[in-house]
Coordinates of C-alpha atoms and ligand atoms in Angstrom, one line a residue:
M1 CA 27.7 6.9 0.0
D2 CA 27.1 3.7 1.8
F3 CA 24.9 1.2 0.0
S4 CA 24.8 -1.4 2.7
F5 CA 22.2 -2.1 5.3
T6 CA 23.2 -1.8 8.9
E7 CA 23.3 -4.9 11.1
D8 CA 20.0 -3.9 12.8
Q9 CA 18.4 -3.5 9.4
Q10 CA 19.6 -6.9 8.3
S11 CA 18.3 -8.4 11.5
I12 CA 14.9 -6.8 10.9
R13 CA 14.8 -8.4 7.5
A14 CA 15.8 -11.8 8.9
A15 CA 13.1 -11.6 11.7
I16 CA 10.4 -10.8 9.1
E17 CA 11.6 -13.6 6.8
K18 CA 11.4 -16.0 9.8
I19 CA 7.8 -15.1 10.5
C20 CA 6.8 -15.2 6.8
A21 CA 8.4 -18.6 6.4
Q22 CA 5.4 -20.0 8.4
F23 CA 3.2 -19.0 5.4
D24 CA 4.2 -20.9 2.4
A25 CA 3.2 -20.6 -1.3
A26 CA 0.4 -23.1 -0.8
Y27 CA -1.0 -20.9 2.0
W28 CA -1.1 -17.8 -0.2
R29 CA -2.5 -19.7 -3.1
G30 CA -5.3 -21.0 -0.8
R31 CA -6.0 -17.5 0.4
D32 CA -6.2 -16.3 -3.1
E33 CA -8.7 -19.0 -3.9
T34 CA -11.0 -18.5 -0.9
G35 CA -10.5 -14.8 -0.5
E36 CA -10.1 -15.3 3.2
F37 CA -8.1 -12.5 5.0
P38 CA -4.7 -13.6 6.2
H39 CA -5.4 -12.9 9.9
E40 CA -2.7 -15.3 10.9
L41 CA 0.1 -13.2 9.3
H42 CA -1.4 -10.0 10.8
Q43 CA -1.5 -11.6 14.2
A44 CA 2.0 -13.1 14.0
L45 CA 3.5 -9.7 13.0
A46 CA 1.4 -7.9 15.8
R47 CA 2.6 -10.5 18.4
D48 CA 6.2 -9.6 17.8
G49 CA 5.5 -5.9 17.7
W50 CA 6.2 -5.3 14.0
L51 CA 3.0 -3.5 13.3
G52 CA 4.4 -0.5 15.2
I53 CA 7.8 -0.4 13.4
A54 CA 7.5 3.2 12.3
M55 CA 5.2 4.4 15.2
P56 CA 6.5 6.4 18.2
E57 CA 7.8 4.4 21.1
A58 CA 5.7 6.3 23.6
Y59 CA 2.6 4.5 22.2
G60 CA 4.1 1.1 21.8
G61 CA 5.9 1.5 18.5
A62 CA 9.5 0.8 17.7
G63 CA 10.2 4.4 16.6
L64 CA 12.2 3.4 13.5
G65 CA 12.2 5.0 10.1
I66 CA 10.6 4.5 6.8
T67 CA 13.8 2.8 5.7
E68 CA 13.2 0.0 8.2
A69 CA 9.5 -0.1 7.4
A70 CA 10.4 -0.5 3.7
I71 CA 12.8 -3.3 4.5
M72 CA 10.0 -5.0 6.4
M73 CA 7.4 -4.6 3.7
Q74 CA 9.8 -5.7 1.0
A75 CA 10.6 -8.8 3.0
I76 CA 6.9 -9.7 3.5
S77 CA 6.2 -9.4 -0.2
Q78 CA 9.4 -11.1 -1.3
S79 CA 8.6 -14.1 1.0
G80 CA 6.0 -15.1 -1.6
A81 CA 3.2 -13.3 0.4
G82 CA 3.2 -10.7 -2.3
F83 CA 0.5 -8.0 -2.1
S84 CA -1.8 -10.5 -0.3
G85 CA 0.5 -10.3 2.6
A86 CA 1.8 -6.8 2.3
S87 CA -1.6 -5.2 1.9
A88 CA -2.9 -7.0 4.9
V89 CA -0.7 -4.9 7.2
H90 CA 0.2 -1.9 4.9
M91 CA -2.2 0.4 6.7
N92 CA -0.8 -0.4 10.1
I93 CA 2.7 0.6 9.2
F94 CA 2.2 4.2 8.2
G95 CA -1.5 4.8 7.7
L96 CA -2.0 6.6 11.1
N97 CA 0.9 9.0 10.5
P98 CA -1.7 11.9 10.4
V99 CA -2.7 11.0 13.9
V100 CA 1.0 10.9 15.0
V101 CA 1.7 14.3 13.5
F102 CA -1.6 16.2 13.7
G103 CA -3.6 14.3 16.3
N104 CA -3.8 15.4 20.0
E105 CA -2.4 13.5 22.9
E106 CA -5.8 11.9 23.8
Q107 CA -6.2 10.6 20.2
K108 CA -2.7 9.2 20.1
R109 CA -3.3 7.2 23.4
R110 CA -6.8 6.1 22.2
F111 CA -5.9 5.2 18.6
L112 CA -2.3 4.1 18.3
P113 CA -1.8 1.2 20.8
P114 CA -4.8 -0.9 19.7
L115 CA -3.6 -0.7 16.0
I116 CA 0.0 -1.5 16.9
E117 CA -1.1 -4.4 19.1
G118 CA -3.3 -5.8 16.3
R119 CA -6.6 -5.3 18.3
D120 CA -7.8 -2.8 15.8
K121 CA -7.8 -3.0 12.1
A122 CA -8.1 0.1 10.0
C123 CA -9.0 1.0 6.4
F124 CA -8.2 4.1 4.4
A125 CA -11.2 5.7 2.6
V126 CA -10.3 8.4 0.2
T127 CA -11.1 7.4 -3.4
E128 CA -14.6 8.1 -4.6
P129 CA -16.5 6.7 -7.6
N130 CA -17.2 9.8 -9.6
V131 CA -14.2 11.8 -8.7
G132 CA -11.1 9.6 -9.4
L133 CA -7.7 11.2 -8.9
N134 CA -9.3 14.6 -8.6
T135 CA -9.5 14.2 -4.8
T136 CA -10.5 17.7 -3.9
R137 CA -13.8 17.1 -5.7
I138 CA -14.9 14.3 -3.3
K139 CA -18.6 14.3 -2.4
T140 CA -18.7 12.5 1.0
K141 CA -19.7 15.2 3.5
A142 CA -19.6 15.6 7.2
V143 CA -21.9 18.2 8.6
P144 CA -21.0 19.6 12.1
Q145 CA -23.8 19.1 14.7
G146 CA -22.6 20.1 18.1
D147 CA -20.3 17.5 19.5
H148 CA -20.4 15.3 16.4
Y149 CA -20.6 15.3 12.6
L150 CA -23.2 13.6 10.5
M151 CA -21.4 11.9 7.6
S152 CA -22.9 10.6 4.3
G153 CA -21.4 9.6 1.0
Q154 CA -19.7 6.9 -1.0
K155 CA -16.2 5.6 -1.2
I156 CA -14.7 3.1 -3.6
W157 CA -11.8 0.7 -3.6
T158 CA -11.5 0.9 0.2
S159 CA -9.3 -2.0 1.0
T160 CA -9.8 -4.3 4.0
A161 CA -13.2 -2.7 4.8
Q162 CA -14.7 -6.2 5.3
V163 CA -12.4 -6.9 8.3
T164 CA -11.7 -3.5 9.8
N165 CA -13.4 -1.8 12.8
K166 CA -11.8 1.6 12.1
M167 CA -11.5 3.9 9.1
L168 CA -9.4 6.9 8.3
I169 CA -11.7 8.9 6.1
L170 CA -11.6 12.2 4.2
A171 CA -14.9 14.1 3.9
R172 CA -15.9 17.6 2.9
T173 CA -17.0 19.8 5.8
T174 CA -17.2 23.1 3.8
P175 CA -18.9 23.0 0.4
L176 CA -16.4 23.5 -2.5
E177 CA -18.1 26.6 -3.7
D178 CA -17.5 28.3 -0.2
T179 CA -13.8 27.6 -0.2
V180 CA -10.9 29.8 -1.4
R181 CA -9.0 26.9 -2.8
P182 CA -10.4 23.4 -3.7
V183 CA -7.9 21.8 -1.2
D184 CA -9.6 23.7 1.7
G185 CA -12.7 22.5 3.5
L186 CA -11.7 18.8 3.5
T187 CA -11.5 17.1 6.9
L188 CA -9.8 13.9 8.1
F189 CA -11.5 11.6 10.6
Y190 CA -10.4 8.4 12.3
T191 CA -13.5 6.7 13.5
D192 CA -15.4 3.5 14.2
M193 CA -17.0 1.6 11.3
D194 CA -20.4 1.5 12.8
R195 CA -21.9 -1.1 10.4
S196 CA -25.5 0.1 11.0
H197 CA -24.5 3.2 9.0
V198 CA -21.6 1.9 6.9
E199 CA -22.0 -0.8 4.4
A200 CA -19.0 -2.3 2.6
R201 CA -19.6 -4.3 -0.6
V202 CA -16.8 -6.3 -2.0
I203 CA -15.6 -5.5 -5.5
P204 CA -14.8 -8.7 -7.5
K205 CA -11.3 -8.0 -8.8
M206 CA -8.3 -9.4 -10.7
G207 CA -6.0 -10.4 -7.9
R208 CA -5.1 -10.1 -4.2
H209 CA -8.3 -11.8 -3.4
A210 CA -7.3 -12.4 0.3
V211 CA -7.4 -8.6 0.9
D212 CA -10.8 -7.3 0.0
S213 CA -11.5 -3.9 -1.8
N214 CA -14.9 -2.4 -1.5
Q215 CA -17.5 0.1 -2.4
V216 CA -18.4 1.7 0.9
F217 CA -21.8 3.4 1.5
I218 CA -22.0 5.8 4.4
D219 CA -25.5 6.9 5.5
G220 CA -26.0 9.2 8.5
L221 CA -22.9 8.0 10.4
R222 CA -22.4 9.9 13.7
V223 CA -18.8 10.8 14.0
P224 CA -17.7 12.3 17.3
A225 CA -15.9 15.6 17.0
A226 CA -13.2 13.9 19.2
D227 CA -12.5 11.7 16.2
R228 CA -11.5 14.6 13.9
I229 CA -7.8 14.7 13.2
G230 CA -6.3 18.1 13.5
E231 CA -8.2 21.2 12.4
E232 CA -11.4 21.2 10.4
G233 CA -10.8 21.9 6.7
K234 CA -7.1 21.0 6.7
G235 CA -7.4 17.2 6.0
F236 CA -6.0 17.3 2.5
G237 CA -2.8 18.9 3.7
Y238 CA -2.5 16.2 6.4
L239 CA -2.8 13.5 3.8
L240 CA -0.2 15.1 1.5
H241 CA 2.2 14.8 4.4
G242 CA 2.0 11.0 4.1
F243 CA 2.2 10.7 0.3
N244 CA 5.9 10.2 0.1
P245 CA 6.3 7.4 2.7
E246 CA 3.2 5.7 1.2
R247 CA 4.8 5.6 -2.2
I248 CA 8.1 4.4 -0.8
L249 CA 6.4 1.5 1.0
I250 CA 4.4 0.4 -2.0
A251 CA 7.6 0.6 -4.1
A252 CA 9.4 -1.6 -1.7
E253 CA 6.5 -4.1 -1.8
A254 CA 6.7 -4.1 -5.6
V255 CA 10.4 -4.8 -5.6
G256 CA 9.8 -7.7 -3.3
L257 CA 7.1 -9.2 -5.5
G258 CA 9.4 -8.8 -8.6
R259 CA 12.2 -10.6 -6.7
V260 CA 10.2 -13.6 -5.7
A261 CA 8.8 -13.9 -9.3
L262 CA 12.3 -13.7 -10.7
A263 CA 13.6 -16.3 -8.2
R264 CA 10.9 -18.7 -9.3
A265 CA 11.6 -18.1 -12.9
A266 CA 15.4 -18.7 -12.5
Q267 CA 14.7 -21.9 -10.6
Y268 CA 12.3 -23.2 -13.3
A269 CA 14.7 -22.2 -16.1
V270 CA 17.4 -24.4 -14.5
E271 CA 15.1 -27.4 -13.8
R272 CA 12.9 -27.5 -16.9
E273 CA 14.5 -29.5 -19.7
V274 CA 13.3 -29.2 -23.3
F275 CA 15.3 -30.4 -26.4
D276 CA 17.4 -32.3 -23.9
R277 CA 18.8 -29.3 -22.1
P278 CA 17.6 -26.8 -19.5
I279 CA 15.5 -24.0 -21.0
G280 CA 17.8 -21.6 -19.0
M281 CA 20.6 -22.4 -21.5
N282 CA 18.8 -20.4 -24.1
Q283 CA 19.6 -16.7 -24.2
G284 CA 16.0 -16.0 -25.1
I285 CA 15.2 -17.2 -21.6
Q286 CA 18.3 -15.8 -19.9
H287 CA 18.3 -12.2 -21.2
P288 CA 14.8 -11.1 -20.1
L289 CA 15.5 -12.4 -16.6
A290 CA 18.9 -10.7 -16.5
E291 CA 17.2 -7.5 -17.6
C292 CA 14.6 -7.8 -14.9
W293 CA 17.3 -8.3 -12.3
M294 CA 18.9 -5.1 -13.3
Q295 CA 15.6 -3.2 -13.3
L296 CA 14.7 -4.4 -9.9
E297 CA 18.2 -3.5 -8.5
A298 CA 17.9 0.0 -10.0
A299 CA 14.4 0.4 -8.6
E300 CA 15.5 -0.8 -5.2
L301 CA 18.3 1.8 -5.1
M302 CA 15.7 4.5 -5.8
V303 CA 13.4 3.1 -3.0
Y304 CA 16.1 3.3 -0.4
K305 CA 17.5 6.6 -1.6
A306 CA 13.9 8.1 -1.2
A307 CA 13.5 6.4 2.2
T308 CA 16.9 7.7 3.4
L309 CA 16.1 11.2 2.3
Y310 CA 12.7 11.0 4.1
D311 CA 14.2 9.7 7.3
Q312 CA 16.8 12.6 7.1
G313 CA 13.9 15.0 6.9
K314 CA 15.0 16.1 3.4
P315 CA 12.7 16.8 0.4
C316 CA 12.0 13.5 -1.4
G317 CA 8.9 14.1 -3.6
A318 CA 10.7 13.4 -6.9
E319 CA 12.6 10.4 -5.5
S320 CA 9.5 8.8 -3.8
N321 CA 7.4 9.2 -7.0
A322 CA 10.3 7.9 -9.1
A323 CA 10.7 4.9 -6.8
K324 CA 7.0 4.1 -6.9
Y325 CA 7.0 4.3 -10.7
L326 CA 10.3 2.4 -11.3
A327 CA 9.6 -0.3 -8.8
A328 CA 6.0 -0.9 -10.0
E329 CA 7.1 -1.2 -13.6
A330 CA 10.1 -3.4 -12.7
G331 CA 8.0 -5.6 -10.5
Y332 CA 5.4 -6.0 -13.2
R333 CA 8.0 -6.8 -15.9
A334 CA 9.6 -9.4 -13.6
C335 CA 6.2 -11.1 -13.0
E336 CA 5.5 -11.1 -16.7
A337 CA 8.9 -12.6 -17.6
A338 CA 8.4 -15.2 -14.9
V339 CA 5.1 -16.3 -16.5
M340 CA 6.7 -16.4 -19.9
T341 CA 9.7 -18.4 -18.6
H342 CA 7.3 -21.1 -17.3
G343 CA 5.6 -21.4 -20.7
G344 CA 2.2 -23.1 -20.3
M345 CA 2.9 -23.7 -16.7
G346 CA 3.2 -20.0 -16.1
Y347 CA -0.6 -19.9 -16.7
A348 CA -1.2 -22.6 -14.1
Q349 CA -2.0 -21.6 -10.5
E350 CA 0.2 -24.5 -9.3
F351 CA 3.4 -22.5 -10.2
H352 CA 2.2 -19.3 -8.4
V353 CA 3.7 -16.8 -11.0
E354 CA 0.3 -16.1 -12.5
R355 CA -0.9 -14.9 -9.1
Y356 CA 2.1 -12.7 -8.8
L357 CA 1.4 -11.2 -12.3
R358 CA -2.2 -10.4 -11.3
E359 CA -0.9 -8.7 -8.1
S360 CA 1.8 -6.8 -9.8
M361 CA -0.8 -4.6 -11.4
I362 CA -1.7 -3.1 -8.1
P363 CA 1.4 -1.0 -7.4
R364 CA 1.2 0.3 -10.9
I365 CA -2.2 1.8 -10.3
V366 CA -2.2 2.4 -6.5
P367 CA -2.0 4.8 -4.7
I368 CA -1.5 6.9 -7.8
S369 CA -1.3 6.1 -11.5
P370 CA 1.9 6.1 -13.5
H371 CA 0.5 9.0 -15.6
L372 CA 0.2 11.3 -12.7
I373 CA 3.7 10.4 -11.5
L374 CA 5.0 11.3 -15.0
C375 CA 3.1 14.6 -14.7
Y376 CA 4.7 15.3 -11.3
I377 CA 8.2 14.7 -12.6
A378 CA 7.5 16.8 -15.7
E379 CA 6.1 19.7 -13.8
R380 CA 7.9 19.7 -10.5
V381 CA 11.3 18.5 -11.6
L382 CA 11.6 19.6 -15.2
G383 CA 9.6 22.8 -14.8
L384 CA 7.1 22.0 -17.6
P385 CA 3.6 23.6 -17.6
K386 CA 0.8 21.7 -15.8
S387 CA -1.2 19.7 -18.3
Y388 CA -4.5 19.3 -16.4
Ligands
FAD1 C1 -6.6 -3.1 -5.6 C2 -6.8 -1.6 -5.3 C3 -6.8 -1.2 -4.0 C4 -7.1 0.1 -3.6 N1 -7.1 0.5 -2.3 C5 -7.6 1.7 -2.0 C6 -7.8 2.1 -0.6 O1 -7.6 1.3 0.3 N2 -8.2 3.4 -0.3 C7 -8.4 4.3 -1.3 O2 -8.9 5.4 -1.0 N3 -8.3 4.0 -2.6 C8 -7.8 2.7 -3.0 N4 -7.6 2.4 -4.3 C9 -7.9 3.4 -5.3 C10 -6.7 3.8 -6.1 O3 -5.8 4.6 -5.3 C11 -7.2 4.5 -7.3 O4 -7.8 3.6 -8.2 C12 -6.0 5.2 -8.1 O5 -5.6 6.3 -7.3 C13 -6.5 5.7 -9.5 O6 -7.6 6.5 -9.3 P1 -9.0 6.2 -10.1 O7 -9.2 4.7 -10.1 O8 -10.1 7.0 -9.6 O9 -8.6 6.6 -11.6 P2 -9.2 7.8 -12.5 O10 -9.0 9.1 -11.8 O11 -10.6 7.4 -12.9 O12 -8.3 7.7 -13.8 C14 -8.4 6.7 -14.8 C15 -7.1 6.8 -15.6 O13 -7.0 8.0 -16.3 C16 -5.8 8.6 -16.0 N5 -5.9 10.0 -15.9 C17 -6.8 10.8 -15.2 N6 -6.5 12.1 -15.3 C18 -5.4 12.2 -16.0 C19 -4.6 13.3 -16.5 N7 -4.9 14.6 -16.2 N8 -3.5 13.0 -17.2 C20 -3.2 11.8 -17.6 N9 -3.9 10.7 -17.2 C21 -5.0 10.9 -16.4 C22 -5.3 8.0 -14.7 O14 -3.9 8.0 -14.7 C23 -5.9 6.6 -14.8 O15 -5.0 5.7 -15.5 C24 -7.3 1.1 -4.6 C25 -7.3 0.7 -6.0 C26 -7.1 -0.7 -6.3 C27 -7.2 -1.1 -7.8

């Protein structure tokens, strides 16, 4: 067992930290206030080639693993950018993995370089309003018509849809009643967001205002058959392929957010004096922060265990789910403790921790709720009967 990062991995973290240092806490607070997308961070990371960190070298990527991608995403979040920064590029890092694995050569050449170079921005449209986590019941349909499909339907929570020109979207191509299994008949497309047929309406939400989330209405969108990824009807399986790395990256981002919140709390606890001594001299302030440190360390170990297993091509479903759960909870607890350490000032925007607390809810809910992770562990690891 080797718990240390390699020199290359440490230099990745240092390079990302250097880029992120250009965007200070005031920048992120400002973006949260205005809701403006952090294009500057996206461009800065694209300029230095970081958006292709886990994409194949043949298409302009760096060909590195999920471990390196997790180091990068954690560093972005931990810089103080939190989920406002991480979510702005999250889709670039691994979102197009279905194209890498299941796309044809023409699609890889057409789709990957523009995303890696930052010329394209893409959103991920799976969740639907009346379906929830029961993804196989999605209603968005794509009807084949010669060399194209005609797509109509509705998505919800599609992040970045205000600023993207591309979307990776799951639609039903065979009616549910005509399939053998509910997972059949779903097809994945990566296509243009033709705004004359796609309308994205921002959902006013609790935090991460710089990165929009939307209701998306699709009405008669012509999707070229050339934009279909892999075989018709197998899209759900293609998405499953990316579930573990997705959870690992979100988990790394959650650890990063928890760490920056904890650092701010510790600093404030040393500086703030009440009753003629620093508040950090009180065990009531110290102990919750010490507990958060331990929880974040433990979660981080699980994140990099899952990432290492994934990069070695080994099964990592339990570890990836556990990492996502533990990191999200640890991140949230650290943000909450940071607010409480600041007392009244924890509630003031000026001290940033209230923004972190609002953002820390995201990895708890996304891309899958804690309940369903617990179900996964209960069923797949402990062998208990399926509850739903
Ligand atoms: C900020 C944000 C950004 C997002 N970005 C995207 C995006 O870019 N693209 C995208 O496709 N989606 C996105 N999502 C959607 C997100 O992935 C879903 O919200 C999440 O998967 C939960 O699904 P749901 O909201 O439909 O919950 P529901 O399915 O409606 O469930 C509601 C609650 O009931 C619980 N529940 C349901 N069934 C069971 C059961 N059998 N047992 C126990 N508990 C159960 C769930 O755990 C959950 O807590 C985003 C969401 C948010 C909040």
